[in-house]
XYZ file of C-alpha atoms in Angstrom:
275
model
C 0.158 -0.357 0.501
C 1.016 3.637 -0.448
C 0.970 5.437 2.564
C 3.594 8.038 2.400
C 3.913 9.874 -0.755
C 7.131 12.918 -1.630
C 5.704 16.215 -3.914
C 9.067 18.560 -5.022
C 6.951 21.525 -4.575
C 7.543 25.074 -7.368
C 6.674 28.201 -7.842
C 3.895 29.546 -10.159
C 1.555 27.871 -11.655
C 3.308 24.720 -13.379
C 3.761 23.758 -9.634
C 0.173 23.818 -8.088
C -0.466 21.416 -11.527
C 1.698 18.405 -9.794
C 0.641 19.706 -5.878
C -3.039 19.570 -6.767
C -1.388 16.129 -8.957
C -0.092 14.317 -5.146
C -2.781 15.990 -3.005
C -5.420 14.017 -4.451
C -3.513 11.228 -5.042
C -3.087 11.104 -1.161
C -6.102 11.690 -0.564
C -7.205 8.664 -2.775
C -4.892 6.062 -0.677
C -5.002 7.966 2.503
C -1.690 7.986 2.641
C 1.125 11.274 4.741
C 2.169 13.884 2.067
C 6.273 15.662 1.894
C 6.405 19.212 0.642
C 9.306 19.797 -0.064
C 10.505 23.499 -2.108
C 13.862 23.586 -2.020
C 15.388 27.850 -1.489
C 18.176 27.888 -4.199
C 21.551 29.878 -3.431
C 24.748 30.866 -5.311
C 28.546 31.782 -4.199
C 28.599 35.441 -4.981
C 31.974 36.445 -7.322
C 34.891 37.822 -4.606
C 35.571 41.158 -6.848
C 32.621 41.915 -8.724
C 29.784 43.583 -6.665
C 27.373 44.638 -8.849
C 27.447 40.671 -9.655
C 27.571 39.715 -5.846
C 23.718 42.187 -5.330
C 22.775 39.718 -8.555
C 22.854 37.143 -6.525
C 21.349 37.964 -3.716
C 18.712 39.419 -5.415
C 18.197 36.774 -7.295
C 18.787 35.087 -4.311
C 15.940 36.946 -2.077
C 13.098 36.269 -4.951
C 14.100 32.591 -4.620
C 13.467 32.279 -1.120
C 10.571 34.120 -1.887
C 9.119 31.489 -4.338
C 9.803 28.795 -2.111
C 7.915 30.931 1.152
C 4.833 30.834 -1.787
C 4.839 27.003 -2.666
C 5.344 25.625 1.054
C 2.083 28.105 1.674
C 0.139 27.688 -1.031
C 1.330 22.930 -0.319
C 0.157 23.868 2.990
C -3.691 25.515 2.709
C -4.324 23.205 -0.755
C -3.338 20.446 1.247
C -5.654 21.709 4.591
C -8.613 22.117 2.292
C -8.364 18.838 0.992
C -8.408 17.029 4.291
C -5.249 15.599 4.405
C -2.565 15.014 6.838
C 0.175 16.654 5.333
C 3.553 18.739 5.116
C 5.774 20.678 3.961
C 9.801 21.681 4.806
C 11.480 24.787 2.976
C 15.136 22.956 2.697
C 18.653 25.411 1.536
C 20.812 23.809 -1.315
C 21.930 25.862 -4.489
C 20.531 23.787 -8.412
C 23.406 21.039 -8.366
C 22.999 19.034 -4.606
C 18.552 20.054 -5.324
C 18.366 15.901 -6.457
C 20.826 14.743 -4.666
C 19.448 15.581 -1.410
C 15.381 15.361 -3.197
C 16.303 11.170 -4.212
C 17.353 10.675 -0.109
C 14.691 11.447 1.414
C 12.108 9.763 -1.311
C 14.519 6.976 0.107
C 12.040 6.447 3.219
C 8.648 7.468 1.165
C 6.701 4.560 -1.532
C 6.221 7.268 -3.934
C 7.307 10.653 -5.195
C 6.143 13.030 -7.377
C 8.641 15.546 -9.682
C 6.538 18.325 -12.141
C 7.739 17.518 -15.560
C 9.991 20.678 -16.529
C 8.926 23.627 -18.451
C 10.797 22.024 -22.107
C 13.273 24.175 -23.789
C 13.872 25.833 -20.313
C 16.594 25.232 -17.911
C 15.101 24.153 -14.934
C 15.952 21.482 -11.834
C 13.206 19.160 -11.929
C 14.772 17.467 -14.134
C 17.615 17.199 -12.793
C 14.828 16.062 -9.770
C 13.763 13.449 -11.684
C 16.704 12.069 -13.275
C 17.890 11.820 -9.528
C 14.515 10.394 -7.988
C 14.680 7.409 -10.973
C 18.685 6.206 -10.348
C 18.908 6.968 -7.001
C 16.534 6.875 -4.667
C 15.068 3.020 -5.183
C 11.700 4.451 -4.703
C 9.703 4.403 -8.150
C 8.144 7.779 -8.894
C 5.025 9.858 -11.025
C 6.090 12.709 -13.484
C 3.580 15.263 -13.660
C 3.782 17.006 -17.435
C 4.405 20.562 -16.520
C 0.438 22.362 -17.516
C -1.054 18.266 -16.655
C -4.021 20.243 -15.115
C -6.404 16.776 -14.500
C -6.150 15.447 -11.369
C -4.627 11.820 -10.492
C -7.376 9.520 -11.754
C -6.289 5.647 -12.839
C -10.343 5.033 -14.893
C -7.073 3.539 -17.437
C -3.063 2.915 -17.282
C -1.228 1.629 -20.308
C 1.913 -0.246 -19.337
C 4.817 0.116 -21.138
C 6.571 -3.581 -21.793
C 9.525 -4.995 -23.177
C 10.686 -8.368 -21.042
C 13.446 -6.173 -18.955
C 13.918 -6.322 -15.630
C 13.130 -2.457 -14.952
C 9.732 -3.215 -16.441
C 9.096 -6.143 -14.313
C 10.184 -3.605 -11.673
C 8.086 -0.625 -12.190
C 5.255 -3.372 -12.266
C 6.399 -4.142 -9.399
C 6.388 -1.131 -7.945
C 2.691 -0.402 -9.599
C 1.071 -2.583 -8.372
C -1.251 -0.390 -5.774
C -1.609 1.959 -8.850
C -3.162 -0.864 -11.024
C -4.707 -2.890 -8.484
C -7.275 0.874 -8.654
C -7.646 1.631 -12.249
C -10.829 0.040 -14.202
C -9.579 -1.001 -16.845
C -5.451 -1.500 -18.044
C -3.033 -1.582 -21.093
C -0.841 -3.552 -21.684
C 1.852 -2.163 -24.586
C 5.022 -4.368 -26.037
C 5.609 -2.523 -28.729
C 7.476 -5.032 -31.155
C 11.181 -3.973 -33.267
C 12.759 -1.962 -29.703
C 15.357 -4.658 -29.489
C 16.781 -6.900 -30.674
C 15.243 -9.994 -28.680
C 11.340 -8.446 -28.503
C 9.926 -11.592 -29.226
C 10.942 -12.702 -26.826
C 9.031 -10.458 -24.081
C 7.511 -12.930 -22.642
C 4.540 -10.970 -23.788
C 1.437 -12.858 -22.991
C 2.960 -14.560 -19.962
C 2.959 -10.939 -18.368
C -0.485 -10.565 -18.997
C -1.513 -14.101 -16.710
C 0.621 -12.704 -14.323
C -1.435 -10.013 -13.406
C -4.731 -11.931 -14.734
C -4.087 -13.747 -12.386
C -3.555 -11.099 -9.549
C -7.381 -9.968 -10.390
C -6.129 -7.226 -12.687
C -8.446 -6.162 -15.856
C -5.706 -6.567 -18.262
C -5.854 -6.658 -22.061
C -2.275 -6.321 -24.361
C -1.445 -5.085 -27.626
C 0.999 -5.458 -29.790
C 2.736 -2.838 -32.257
C 4.984 -3.138 -34.540
C 8.005 -0.066 -35.033
C 11.534 0.502 -34.737
C 14.051 3.224 -33.003
C 13.304 5.343 -29.672
C 11.500 8.220 -32.159
C 9.128 5.624 -33.332
C 8.929 4.292 -30.073
C 8.185 6.752 -27.613
C 5.242 7.857 -31.151
C 4.065 5.021 -30.369
C 3.564 4.771 -27.716
C 2.691 8.719 -27.308
C 0.288 8.039 -29.203
C -1.485 4.818 -28.445
C -2.351 6.355 -24.640
C -3.396 9.646 -26.406
C -5.827 6.817 -28.660
C -6.996 4.808 -25.434
C -7.501 8.173 -22.698
C -4.947 6.137 -20.540
C -4.471 8.178 -17.708
C -0.954 7.167 -15.671
C 1.448 5.256 -17.926
C 3.733 2.469 -16.409
C 7.139 3.088 -17.351
C 10.574 0.977 -16.264
C 13.568 3.478 -16.238
C 15.692 3.374 -18.150
C 20.266 4.932 -18.592
C 23.695 4.325 -18.829
C 26.135 4.220 -16.397
C 29.390 7.048 -16.827
C 31.274 6.399 -13.516
C 28.447 7.487 -10.745
C 26.152 8.973 -13.038
C 23.641 8.300 -15.894
C 22.292 8.971 -18.516
C 18.581 8.382 -19.679
C 18.183 6.422 -22.251
C 16.442 6.818 -25.639
C 13.229 6.329 -24.448
C 13.214 7.361 -20.937
C 14.489 10.502 -21.789
C 11.244 10.084 -24.886
C 9.301 9.478 -21.538
C 10.599 12.496 -19.047
C 10.590 15.508 -22.237
C 7.774 14.752 -24.138
C 4.783 12.925 -21.992
C 1.405 14.524 -21.318
C -0.035 12.362 -19.221
C 1.655 11.537 -15.622
C 4.567 8.564 -15.925
C 5.486 6.239 -13.270
C 8.526 4.911 -13.592
C 10.905 2.800 -12.247
C 15.093 1.564 -12.226
């Protein structure tokens, strides 16, 4: 069951979309929700008074925005009648993701906003850190998504991989709330996609009493795979996508795989990802 949820708070209208989604998720599961707002800092350059003053002004604006995000969250949570708390943490852009993922390890699931396209946004760094380093699933909420949490229909992206299996296991509390579940396999994206155990996974989910139906789409290449998944989800009126989080290790960091990168940047409905 889902009992503890953490959400990354952000200032402005897109932040409220994520806030509302997380609150409605917590309300469905009667879970405790914690909001985290970051008060970002930057070190002034010594010897450059103008630059230092500009940084102080920038930091003041970030502090005001973080305080406003915490206040907005507390008011919305109280109005919804859920158990909730909020914290403001002071850090810089580089360390925010690492701090968030360490906190997220103590929660059942995290909720993070997508980040606005074509803008430098720390939410993207938080998504990557939470996905690869928290050991917990996360739900990414599109930056302009205005719908509250609902689970009329879920689409599972299944390719037979370990991370896809992990995502399904992590999503089980949500899957049991769904009215309909589509198990989607896009063939041609992996060398042995025909050996993915497609039918076996559908049977496994059915044995859990889940209302699952299986679909295969023939496509090739990562870009067409993303297009096929998102097109199917749109046509099916999917409320939530379930996907493994794919990455390539580079020393201590992870580089997002093409499919996961496409999900992060192009998805217009919430995506639960797990690694």
